[in-house]
């Protein structure tokens, strides 16, 4: 089954509007004067359908409830939106090739250089990337601001005329160290990997009761809401 066959519906321009309201910023590790990393978030209205897509592509993406859920008193059944934010976005262990295209004109040697760094992930995984002239599943822009990518299978919900990854200003004169730092990092997000501070091993160290009290006082979140947001 191809990625397009599991799409619940074709994404449209109206699906992704005012993306910057849904960004999650990560400035750690960025050299002075360089953009930080952003994992783009889908609009809230697409989260449930995107979670269904992720679970169809890779059943292991479905939520597995651990310590935070076990400690949640009175939370027996979660709503679809709460389940959606608990869903991972990995592509799964089966070999898969994702097509890559560029939104703007780019020299062939630049395209190949970026692709080679994206395919560095293939050394330790089952996903590879292949260039196409247009309409790739991964669509790269260099004209927008920042370094960012949508997370894993979420790219299947981005309209075909919108980018799924941004590598602001990348050119053949960009240092090799930046290719390794930025291109490989953003590709990791396209593969479904969140940022390091979201690892389950770190989340498991949170004292649930103290966390509930803090988020309730600070943001007004109830327990079910916090459980979901603590895992994304």
mmCIF file of N, CA, C and O in Angstrom, residues 50-152:
data_model
loop_
_atom_site.group_PDB
_atom_site.id
_atom_site.type_symbol
_atom_site.label_atom_id
_atom_site.label_comp_id
_atom_site.label_asym_id
_atom_site.label_seq_id
_atom_site.Cartn_x
_atom_site.Cartn_y
_atom_site.Cartn_z
ATOM 1 N N UNK A 50 -4.571 12.965 10.994
ATOM 2 C CA UNK A 50 -3.138 12.675 10.862
ATOM 3 C C UNK A 50 -2.734 11.521 11.769
ATOM 4 O O UNK A 50 -1.866 10.707 11.411
ATOM 5 N N UNK A 51 -3.330 11.430 12.952
ATOM 6 C CA UNK A 51 -3.043 10.316 13.861
ATOM 7 C C UNK A 51 -3.522 9.003 13.251
ATOM 8 O O UNK A 51 -2.857 7.966 13.368
ATOM 9 N N UNK A 52 -4.681 9.028 12.593
ATOM 10 C CA UNK A 52 -5.177 7.814 11.936
ATOM 11 C C UNK A 52 -4.227 7.386 10.822
ATOM 12 O O UNK A 52 -3.930 6.202 10.654
ATOM 13 N N UNK A 53 -3.754 8.357 10.056
ATOM 14 C CA UNK A 53 -2.797 8.051 8.995
ATOM 15 C C UNK A 53 -1.532 7.426 9.578
ATOM 16 O O UNK A 53 -1.030 6.419 9.068
ATOM 17 N N UNK A 54 -1.005 8.019 10.638
ATOM 18 C CA UNK A 54 0.224 7.510 11.255
ATOM 19 C C UNK A 54 0.055 6.077 11.732
ATOM 20 O O UNK A 54 0.956 5.242 11.577
ATOM 21 N N UNK A 55 -1.093 5.753 12.293
ATOM 22 C CA UNK A 55 -1.337 4.405 12.800
ATOM 23 C C UNK A 55 -1.527 3.402 11.668
ATOM 24 O O UNK A 55 -1.195 2.222 11.826
ATOM 25 N N UNK A 56 -2.059 3.859 10.532
ATOM 26 C CA UNK A 56 -2.198 2.959 9.383
ATOM 27 C C UNK A 56 -0.852 2.679 8.731
ATOM 28 O O UNK A 56 -0.558 1.553 8.347
ATOM 29 N N UNK A 57 -0.028 3.715 8.608
ATOM 30 C CA UNK A 57 1.305 3.536 8.033
ATOM 31 C C UNK A 57 2.154 2.622 8.911
ATOM 32 O O UNK A 57 2.860 1.736 8.431
ATOM 33 N N UNK A 58 2.077 2.833 10.217
ATOM 34 C CA UNK A 58 2.888 2.088 11.177
ATOM 35 C C UNK A 58 2.071 1.878 12.448
ATOM 36 O O UNK A 58 1.971 2.789 13.277
ATOM 37 N N UNK A 59 1.457 0.699 12.618
ATOM 38 C CA UNK A 59 0.615 0.455 13.792
ATOM 39 C C UNK A 59 1.306 0.728 15.119
ATOM 40 O O UNK A 59 0.639 1.034 16.111
ATOM 41 N N UNK A 60 2.634 0.648 15.144
ATOM 42 C CA UNK A 60 3.355 0.905 16.392
ATOM 43 C C UNK A 60 3.267 2.364 16.823
ATOM 44 O O UNK A 60 3.638 2.706 17.950
ATOM 45 N N UNK A 61 2.767 3.240 15.943
ATOM 46 C CA UNK A 61 2.595 4.642 16.313
ATOM 47 C C UNK A 61 1.464 4.865 17.302
ATOM 48 O O UNK A 61 1.403 5.905 17.965
ATOM 49 N N UNK A 62 0.554 3.895 17.392
ATOM 50 C CA UNK A 62 -0.595 4.056 18.282
ATOM 51 C C UNK A 62 -0.114 4.229 19.718
ATOM 52 O O UNK A 62 0.911 3.668 20.126
ATOM 53 N N UNK A 63 -0.840 4.992 20.537
ATOM 54 C CA UNK A 63 -0.388 5.292 21.902
ATOM 55 C C UNK A 63 -0.213 4.046 22.759
ATOM 56 O O UNK A 63 -0.994 3.095 22.685
ATOM 57 N N UNK A 64 0.835 4.067 23.564
ATOM 58 C CA UNK A 64 1.058 3.062 24.604
ATOM 59 C C UNK A 64 1.127 3.821 25.914
ATOM 60 O O UNK A 64 1.992 4.680 26.101
ATOM 61 N N UNK A 65 0.215 3.547 26.819
ATOM 62 C CA UNK A 65 0.115 4.336 28.032
ATOM 63 C C UNK A 65 1.069 3.819 29.101
ATOM 64 O O UNK A 65 1.115 2.643 29.400
ATOM 65 N N UNK A 66 1.823 4.750 29.653
ATOM 66 C CA UNK A 66 2.814 4.393 30.656
ATOM 67 C C UNK A 66 2.555 5.056 31.983
ATOM 68 O O UNK A 66 1.423 5.185 32.421
ATOM 69 N N UNK A 67 3.631 5.533 32.609
ATOM 70 C CA UNK A 67 3.559 6.029 33.981
ATOM 71 C C UNK A 67 2.598 7.213 34.134
ATOM 72 O O UNK A 67 1.832 7.282 35.085
ATOM 73 N N UNK A 68 2.638 8.135 33.183
ATOM 74 C CA UNK A 68 1.792 9.317 33.307
ATOM 75 C C UNK A 68 0.322 8.936 33.274
ATOM 76 O O UNK A 68 -0.493 9.465 34.014
ATOM 77 N N UNK A 69 -0.036 7.985 32.398
ATOM 78 C CA UNK A 69 -1.425 7.558 32.328
ATOM 79 C C UNK A 69 -1.823 6.791 33.580
ATOM 80 O O UNK A 69 -2.910 6.966 34.124
ATOM 81 N N UNK A 70 -0.938 5.916 34.038
ATOM 82 C CA UNK A 70 -1.257 5.107 35.213
ATOM 83 C C UNK A 70 -1.502 5.981 36.436
ATOM 84 O O UNK A 70 -2.279 5.638 37.320
ATOM 85 N N UNK A 71 -0.839 7.125 36.481
ATOM 86 C CA UNK A 71 -0.963 7.998 37.636
ATOM 87 C C UNK A 71 -2.148 8.950 37.528
ATOM 88 O O UNK A 71 -2.442 9.686 38.455
ATOM 89 N N UNK A 72 -2.808 8.947 36.373
ATOM 90 C CA UNK A 72 -3.910 9.889 36.164
ATOM 91 C C UNK A 72 -5.178 9.366 36.812
ATOM 92 O O UNK A 72 -5.774 8.407 36.357
ATOM 93 N N UNK A 73 -5.575 10.009 37.887
ATOM 94 C CA UNK A 73 -6.773 9.579 38.592
ATOM 95 C C UNK A 73 -8.010 10.084 37.855
ATOM 96 O O UNK A 73 -8.113 11.239 37.498
ATOM 97 N N UNK A 74 -8.961 9.203 37.638
ATOM 98 C CA UNK A 74 -10.210 9.602 37.025
ATOM 99 C C UNK A 74 -10.158 9.742 35.526
ATOM 100 O O UNK A 74 -11.113 10.209 34.912
ATOM 101 N N UNK A 75 -9.040 9.394 34.859
ATOM 102 C CA UNK A 75 -8.954 9.457 33.407
ATOM 103 C C UNK A 75 -9.084 8.039 32.872
ATOM 104 O O UNK A 75 -8.125 7.283 32.843
ATOM 105 N N UNK A 76 -10.287 7.653 32.499
ATOM 106 C CA UNK A 76 -10.542 6.290 32.044
ATOM 107 C C UNK A 76 -10.567 6.184 30.527
ATOM 108 O O UNK A 76 -10.040 5.250 29.945
ATOM 109 N N UNK A 77 -11.188 7.146 29.868
ATOM 110 C CA UNK A 77 -11.317 7.124 28.420
ATOM 111 C C UNK A 77 -10.866 8.467 27.874
ATOM 112 O O UNK A 77 -11.355 9.514 28.308
ATOM 113 N N UNK A 78 -9.942 8.445 26.931
ATOM 114 C CA UNK A 78 -9.457 9.677 26.341
ATOM 115 C C UNK A 78 -10.247 10.004 25.082
ATOM 116 O O UNK A 78 -10.639 9.126 24.330
ATOM 117 N N UNK A 79 -10.445 11.278 24.851
ATOM 118 C CA UNK A 79 -11.122 11.743 23.650
ATOM 119 C C UNK A 79 -10.196 11.575 22.443
ATOM 120 O O UNK A 79 -8.969 11.480 22.589
ATOM 121 N N UNK A 80 -10.767 11.537 21.212
ATOM 122 C CA UNK A 80 -9.939 11.377 20.008
ATOM 123 C C UNK A 80 -8.793 12.388 19.914
ATOM 124 O O UNK A 80 -7.679 12.032 19.522
ATOM 125 N N UNK A 81 -9.039 13.654 20.275
ATOM 126 C CA UNK A 81 -7.982 14.657 20.204
ATOM 127 C C UNK A 81 -6.858 14.340 21.174
ATOM 128 O O UNK A 81 -5.672 14.530 20.872
ATOM 129 N N UNK A 82 -7.192 13.846 22.350
ATOM 130 C CA UNK A 82 -6.168 13.491 23.332
ATOM 131 C C UNK A 82 -5.354 12.292 22.853
ATOM 132 O O UNK A 82 -4.140 12.233 23.044
ATOM 133 N N UNK A 83 -6.026 11.331 22.222
ATOM 134 C CA UNK A 83 -5.308 10.197 21.650
ATOM 135 C C UNK A 83 -4.415 10.645 20.492
ATOM 136 O O UNK A 83 -3.316 10.123 20.303
ATOM 137 N N UNK A 84 -4.894 11.632 19.737
ATOM 138 C CA UNK A 84 -4.136 12.106 18.582
ATOM 139 C C UNK A 84 -2.791 12.674 18.987
ATOM 140 O O UNK A 84 -1.773 12.420 18.328
ATOM 141 N N UNK A 85 -2.754 13.455 20.077
ATOM 142 C CA UNK A 85 -1.493 14.061 20.474
ATOM 143 C C UNK A 85 -0.548 13.049 21.108
ATOM 144 O O UNK A 85 0.640 13.324 21.284
ATOM 145 N N UNK A 86 -1.051 11.868 21.436
ATOM 146 C CA UNK A 86 -0.204 10.793 21.960
ATOM 147 C C UNK A 86 0.372 9.903 20.864
ATOM 148 O O UNK A 86 1.190 9.035 21.142
ATOM 149 N N UNK A 87 -0.072 10.095 19.630
ATOM 150 C CA UNK A 87 0.311 9.216 18.527
ATOM 151 C C UNK A 87 1.655 9.629 17.947
ATOM 152 O O UNK A 87 1.879 10.797 17.630
ATOM 153 N N UNK A 88 2.564 8.662 17.794
ATOM 154 C CA UNK A 88 3.859 8.928 17.176
ATOM 155 C C UNK A 88 3.690 9.007 15.657
ATOM 156 O O UNK A 88 2.633 8.686 15.113
ATOM 157 N N UNK A 89 4.757 9.420 14.950
ATOM 158 C CA UNK A 89 4.644 9.651 13.507
ATOM 159 C C UNK A 89 5.758 8.964 12.714
ATOM 160 O O UNK A 89 6.122 9.422 11.638
ATOM 161 N N UNK A 90 6.270 7.846 13.249
ATOM 162 C CA UNK A 90 7.343 7.124 12.560
ATOM 163 C C UNK A 90 6.813 6.354 11.349
ATOM 164 O O UNK A 90 5.655 5.940 11.325
ATOM 165 N N UNK A 91 7.699 6.110 10.376
ATOM 166 C CA UNK A 91 7.310 5.414 9.150
ATOM 167 C C UNK A 91 7.321 3.893 9.299
ATOM 168 O O UNK A 91 6.770 3.199 8.459
ATOM 169 N N UNK A 92 7.948 3.385 10.339
ATOM 170 C CA UNK A 92 7.952 1.946 10.569
ATOM 171 C C UNK A 92 9.198 1.266 10.027
ATOM 172 O O UNK A 92 10.016 1.869 9.326
ATOM 173 N N UNK A 93 9.366 -0.036 10.343
ATOM 174 C CA UNK A 93 10.601 -0.754 10.012
ATOM 175 C C UNK A 93 10.689 -1.260 8.579
ATOM 176 O O UNK A 93 11.767 -1.649 8.127
ATOM 177 N N UNK A 94 9.596 -1.285 7.847
ATOM 178 C CA UNK A 94 9.633 -1.818 6.477
ATOM 179 C C UNK A 94 10.381 -0.867 5.555
ATOM 180 O O UNK A 94 10.237 0.355 5.667
ATOM 181 N N UNK A 95 11.189 -1.409 4.635
ATOM 182 C CA UNK A 95 11.906 -0.543 3.686
ATOM 183 C C UNK A 95 10.927 0.345 2.915
ATOM 184 O O UNK A 95 9.869 -0.101 2.486
ATOM 185 N N UNK A 96 11.294 1.597 2.759
ATOM 186 C CA UNK A 96 10.417 2.568 2.106
ATOM 187 C C UNK A 96 11.278 3.654 1.479
ATOM 188 O O UNK A 96 12.297 4.058 2.036
ATOM 189 N N UNK A 97 10.878 4.111 0.320
ATOM 190 C CA UNK A 97 11.559 5.224 -0.336
ATOM 191 C C UNK A 97 10.625 6.419 -0.384
ATOM 192 O O UNK A 97 9.490 6.315 -0.858
ATOM 193 N N UNK A 98 11.085 7.550 0.129
ATOM 194 C CA UNK A 98 10.331 8.786 0.069
ATOM 195 C C UNK A 98 10.911 9.671 -1.030
ATOM 196 O O UNK A 98 12.133 9.834 -1.119
ATOM 197 N N UNK A 99 10.050 10.210 -1.871
ATOM 198 C CA UNK A 99 10.519 11.076 -2.951
ATOM 199 C C UNK A 99 10.749 12.489 -2.421
ATOM 200 O O UNK A 99 10.082 12.950 -1.502
ATOM 201 N N UNK A 100 11.713 13.167 -3.033
ATOM 202 C CA UNK A 100 12.134 14.502 -2.604
ATOM 203 C C UNK A 100 12.150 15.433 -3.805
ATOM 204 O O UNK A 100 12.686 15.080 -4.871
ATOM 205 N N UNK A 101 11.563 16.602 -3.666
ATOM 206 C CA UNK A 101 11.641 17.625 -4.709
ATOM 207 C C UNK A 101 11.906 18.977 -4.070
ATOM 208 O O UNK A 101 11.770 19.152 -2.857
ATOM 209 N N UNK A 102 12.282 19.941 -4.902
ATOM 210 C CA UNK A 102 12.589 21.286 -4.431
ATOM 211 C C UNK A 102 11.526 22.247 -4.947
ATOM 212 O O UNK A 102 11.144 22.207 -6.117
ATOM 213 N N UNK A 103 11.065 23.118 -4.059
ATOM 214 C CA UNK A 103 10.000 24.046 -4.411
ATOM 215 C C UNK A 103 10.487 25.117 -5.384
ATOM 216 O O UNK A 103 9.742 25.576 -6.232
ATOM 217 N N UNK A 104 11.751 25.543 -5.234
ATOM 218 C CA UNK A 104 12.328 26.527 -6.126
ATOM 219 C C UNK A 104 13.438 25.880 -6.952
ATOM 220 O O UNK A 104 13.907 24.798 -6.628
ATOM 221 N N UNK A 105 13.845 26.558 -7.997
ATOM 222 C CA UNK A 105 14.944 26.061 -8.825
ATOM 223 C C UNK A 105 16.199 25.925 -7.976
ATOM 224 O O UNK A 105 16.538 26.816 -7.185
ATOM 225 N N UNK A 106 16.893 24.795 -8.123
ATOM 226 C CA UNK A 106 18.119 24.543 -7.376
ATOM 227 C C UNK A 106 19.084 23.780 -8.273
ATOM 228 O O UNK A 106 18.672 22.859 -8.995
ATOM 229 N N UNK A 107 20.369 24.141 -8.264
ATOM 230 C CA UNK A 107 21.354 23.428 -9.082
ATOM 231 C C UNK A 107 21.356 21.943 -8.754
ATOM 232 O O UNK A 107 21.129 21.543 -7.606
ATOM 233 N N UNK A 108 21.626 21.123 -9.758
ATOM 234 C CA UNK A 108 21.590 19.676 -9.553
ATOM 235 C C UNK A 108 22.622 19.222 -8.534
ATOM 236 O O UNK A 108 22.359 18.303 -7.744
ATOM 237 N N UNK A 109 23.795 19.876 -8.515
ATOM 238 C CA UNK A 109 24.807 19.457 -7.535
ATOM 239 C C UNK A 109 24.372 19.794 -6.114
ATOM 240 O O UNK A 109 24.678 19.065 -5.166
ATOM 241 N N UNK A 110 23.623 20.882 -5.945
ATOM 242 C CA UNK A 110 23.099 21.223 -4.623
ATOM 243 C C UNK A 110 22.033 20.219 -4.208
ATOM 244 O O UNK A 110 22.019 19.759 -3.053
ATOM 245 N N UNK A 111 21.150 19.866 -5.121
ATOM 246 C CA UNK A 111 20.122 18.875 -4.812
ATOM 247 C C UNK A 111 20.750 17.551 -4.390
ATOM 248 O O UNK A 111 20.330 16.930 -3.407
ATOM 249 N N UNK A 112 21.768 17.126 -5.129
ATOM 250 C CA UNK A 112 22.427 15.858 -4.814
ATOM 251 C C UNK A 112 23.163 15.927 -3.479
ATOM 252 O O UNK A 112 23.188 14.944 -2.725
ATOM 253 N N UNK A 113 23.733 17.087 -3.176
ATOM 254 C CA UNK A 113 24.454 17.225 -1.909
ATOM 255 C C UNK A 113 23.489 17.136 -0.730
ATOM 256 O O UNK A 113 23.756 16.445 0.256
ATOM 257 N N UNK A 114 22.361 17.821 -0.840
ATOM 258 C CA UNK A 114 21.350 17.740 0.218
ATOM 259 C C UNK A 114 20.828 16.318 0.343
ATOM 260 O O UNK A 114 20.699 15.780 1.452
ATOM 261 N N UNK A 115 20.548 15.685 -0.797
ATOM 262 C CA UNK A 115 20.015 14.316 -0.776
ATOM 263 C C UNK A 115 20.998 13.352 -0.111
ATOM 264 O O UNK A 115 20.588 12.459 0.638
ATOM 265 N N UNK A 116 22.288 13.528 -0.380
ATOM 266 C CA UNK A 116 23.286 12.613 0.202
ATOM 267 C C UNK A 116 23.275 12.692 1.724
ATOM 268 O O UNK A 116 23.447 11.677 2.412
ATOM 269 N N UNK A 117 23.053 13.883 2.265
ATOM 270 C CA UNK A 117 22.994 14.017 3.723
ATOM 271 C C UNK A 117 21.675 13.470 4.267
ATOM 272 O O UNK A 117 21.646 12.919 5.377
ATOM 273 N N UNK A 118 20.605 13.608 3.517
ATOM 274 C CA UNK A 118 19.349 13.001 3.947
ATOM 275 C C UNK A 118 19.494 11.480 4.005
ATOM 276 O O UNK A 118 19.028 10.821 4.938
ATOM 277 N N UNK A 119 20.164 10.916 3.012
ATOM 278 C CA UNK A 119 20.322 9.464 2.955
ATOM 279 C C UNK A 119 21.373 8.928 3.914
ATOM 280 O O UNK A 119 21.554 7.711 4.017
ATOM 281 N N UNK A 120 22.037 9.818 4.664
ATOM 282 C CA UNK A 120 22.946 9.343 5.714
ATOM 283 C C UNK A 120 22.166 8.528 6.739
ATOM 284 O O UNK A 120 22.716 7.629 7.378
ATOM 285 N N UNK A 121 20.870 8.838 6.902
ATOM 286 C CA UNK A 121 20.028 8.090 7.835
ATOM 287 C C UNK A 121 19.829 6.648 7.382
ATOM 288 O O UNK A 121 19.513 5.777 8.210
ATOM 289 N N UNK A 122 19.991 6.387 6.105
ATOM 290 C CA UNK A 122 19.775 5.044 5.593
ATOM 291 C C UNK A 122 20.786 4.038 6.134
ATOM 292 O O UNK A 122 20.559 2.827 6.093
ATOM 293 N N UNK A 123 21.887 4.527 6.694
ATOM 294 C CA UNK A 123 22.901 3.640 7.250
ATOM 295 C C UNK A 123 22.400 2.939 8.510
ATOM 296 O O UNK A 123 22.915 1.878 8.886
ATOM 297 N N UNK A 124 21.430 3.536 9.179
ATOM 298 C CA UNK A 124 20.938 2.938 10.417
ATOM 299 C C UNK A 124 19.415 2.786 10.404
ATOM 300 O O UNK A 124 18.800 2.644 11.458
ATOM 301 N N UNK A 125 18.814 2.809 9.235
ATOM 302 C CA UNK A 125 17.362 2.671 9.146
ATOM 303 C C UNK A 125 16.936 2.096 7.814
ATOM 304 O O UNK A 125 17.770 1.702 6.990
ATOM 305 N N UNK A 126 15.641 2.069 7.587
ATOM 306 C CA UNK A 126 15.099 1.426 6.392
ATOM 307 C C UNK A 126 14.513 2.413 5.394
ATOM 308 O O UNK A 126 13.967 2.019 4.377
ATOM 309 N N UNK A 127 14.629 3.710 5.673
ATOM 310 C CA UNK A 127 14.057 4.726 4.804
ATOM 311 C C UNK A 127 15.148 5.334 3.935
ATOM 312 O O UNK A 127 16.217 5.715 4.422
ATOM 313 N N UNK A 128 14.864 5.437 2.642
ATOM 314 C CA UNK A 128 15.777 6.117 1.734
ATOM 315 C C UNK A 128 15.027 7.227 1.013
ATOM 316 O O UNK A 128 13.799 7.258 0.995
ATOM 317 N N UNK A 129 15.783 8.143 0.421
ATOM 318 C CA UNK A 129 15.197 9.299 -0.248
ATOM 319 C C UNK A 129 15.652 9.333 -1.701
ATOM 320 O O UNK A 129 16.812 9.054 -2.008
ATOM 321 N N UNK A 130 14.725 9.696 -2.589
ATOM 322 C CA UNK A 130 15.013 9.724 -4.026
ATOM 323 C C UNK A 130 14.506 11.026 -4.625
ATOM 324 O O UNK A 130 13.384 11.450 -4.367
ATOM 325 N N UNK A 131 15.351 11.671 -5.428
ATOM 326 C CA UNK A 131 14.983 12.923 -6.056
ATOM 327 C C UNK A 131 13.980 12.715 -7.185
ATOM 328 O O UNK A 131 14.092 11.766 -7.962
ATOM 329 N N UNK A 132 13.001 13.609 -7.265
ATOM 330 C CA UNK A 132 12.086 13.686 -8.400
ATOM 331 C C UNK A 132 12.012 15.151 -8.808
ATOM 332 O O UNK A 132 12.354 16.052 -8.030
ATOM 333 N N UNK A 133 11.575 15.410 -10.026
ATOM 334 C CA UNK A 133 11.591 16.772 -10.534
ATOM 335 C C UNK A 133 10.563 17.662 -9.849
ATOM 336 O O UNK A 133 10.788 18.868 -9.673
ATOM 337 N N UNK A 134 9.435 17.095 -9.459
ATOM 338 C CA UNK A 134 8.413 17.869 -8.765
ATOM 339 C C UNK A 134 7.445 16.931 -8.059
ATOM 340 O O UNK A 134 7.400 15.737 -8.344
ATOM 341 N N UNK A 135 6.683 17.486 -7.123
ATOM 342 C CA UNK A 135 5.659 16.697 -6.444
ATOM 343 C C UNK A 135 6.173 15.637 -5.502
ATOM 344 O O UNK A 135 5.517 14.613 -5.272
ATOM 345 N N UNK A 136 7.352 15.831 -4.922
ATOM 346 C CA UNK A 136 7.876 14.853 -3.975
ATOM 347 C C UNK A 136 7.048 14.791 -2.702
ATOM 348 O O UNK A 136 6.324 15.729 -2.365
ATOM 349 N N UNK A 137 7.161 13.686 -2.009
ATOM 350 C CA UNK A 137 6.506 13.593 -0.695
ATOM 351 C C UNK A 137 7.181 14.526 0.304
ATOM 352 O O UNK A 137 6.520 15.097 1.175
ATOM 353 N N UNK A 138 8.508 14.650 0.177
ATOM 354 C CA UNK A 138 9.270 15.643 0.939
ATOM 355 C C UNK A 138 9.556 16.799 -0.021
ATOM 356 O O UNK A 138 10.175 16.600 -1.061
ATOM 357 N N UNK A 139 9.077 17.985 0.333
ATOM 358 C CA UNK A 139 9.240 19.138 -0.559
ATOM 359 C C UNK A 139 10.027 20.223 0.181
ATOM 360 O O UNK A 139 9.584 20.735 1.208
ATOM 361 N N UNK A 140 11.200 20.531 -0.367
ATOM 362 C CA UNK A 140 12.146 21.408 0.310
ATOM 363 C C UNK A 140 12.101 22.813 -0.272
ATOM 364 O O UNK A 140 12.140 22.993 -1.486
ATOM 365 N N UNK A 141 12.021 23.793 0.610
ATOM 366 C CA UNK A 141 12.184 25.186 0.213
ATOM 367 C C UNK A 141 13.445 25.740 0.842
ATOM 368 O O UNK A 141 13.809 25.363 1.955
ATOM 369 N N UNK A 142 14.109 26.636 0.118
ATOM 370 C CA UNK A 142 15.241 27.378 0.674
ATOM 371 C C UNK A 142 14.907 28.859 0.779
ATOM 372 O O UNK A 142 15.731 29.647 1.232
ATOM 373 N N UNK A 143 13.687 29.209 0.348
ATOM 374 C CA UNK A 143 13.306 30.619 0.262
ATOM 375 C C UNK A 143 12.574 31.125 1.497
ATOM 376 O O UNK A 143 12.496 32.330 1.721
ATOM 377 N N UNK A 144 12.017 30.239 2.290
ATOM 378 C CA UNK A 144 11.337 30.672 3.507
ATOM 379 C C UNK A 144 12.340 30.781 4.650
ATOM 380 O O UNK A 144 13.502 30.406 4.513
ATOM 381 N N UNK A 145 11.896 31.286 5.774
ATOM 382 C CA UNK A 145 12.811 31.547 6.883
ATOM 383 C C UNK A 145 12.908 30.365 7.830
ATOM 384 O O UNK A 145 11.928 29.664 8.086
ATOM 385 N N UNK A 146 14.107 30.146 8.332
ATOM 386 C CA UNK A 146 14.331 29.145 9.372
ATOM 387 C C UNK A 146 14.678 27.767 8.850
ATOM 388 O O UNK A 146 14.740 27.510 7.646
ATOM 389 N N UNK A 147 14.927 26.888 9.798
ATOM 390 C CA UNK A 147 15.156 25.471 9.533
ATOM 391 C C UNK A 147 14.016 24.721 10.198
ATOM 392 O O UNK A 147 13.844 24.797 11.424
ATOM 393 N N UNK A 148 13.228 23.984 9.430
ATOM 394 C CA UNK A 148 12.088 23.293 10.014
ATOM 395 C C UNK A 148 11.631 22.136 9.134
ATOM 396 O O UNK A 148 11.991 22.028 7.966
ATOM 397 N N UNK A 149 10.843 21.272 9.744
ATOM 398 C CA UNK A 149 10.226 20.151 9.039
ATOM 399 C C UNK A 149 8.962 19.756 9.777
ATOM 400 O O UNK A 149 8.854 19.950 10.990
ATOM 401 N N UNK A 150 8.011 19.220 9.046
ATOM 402 C CA UNK A 150 6.883 18.551 9.682
ATOM 403 C C UNK A 150 7.364 17.196 10.173
ATOM 404 O O UNK A 150 8.395 16.674 9.725
ATOM 405 N N UNK A 151 6.622 16.611 11.105
ATOM 406 C CA UNK A 151 7.070 15.398 11.775
ATOM 407 C C UNK A 151 6.541 14.142 11.080
ATOM 408 O O UNK A 151 5.328 13.910 11.010
ATOM 409 N N UNK A 152 7.459 13.318 10.573
ATOM 410 C CA UNK A 152 7.128 11.998 10.050
ATOM 411 C C UNK A 152 5.965 11.978 9.080
ATOM 412 O O UNK A 152 5.935 12.717 8.086
#
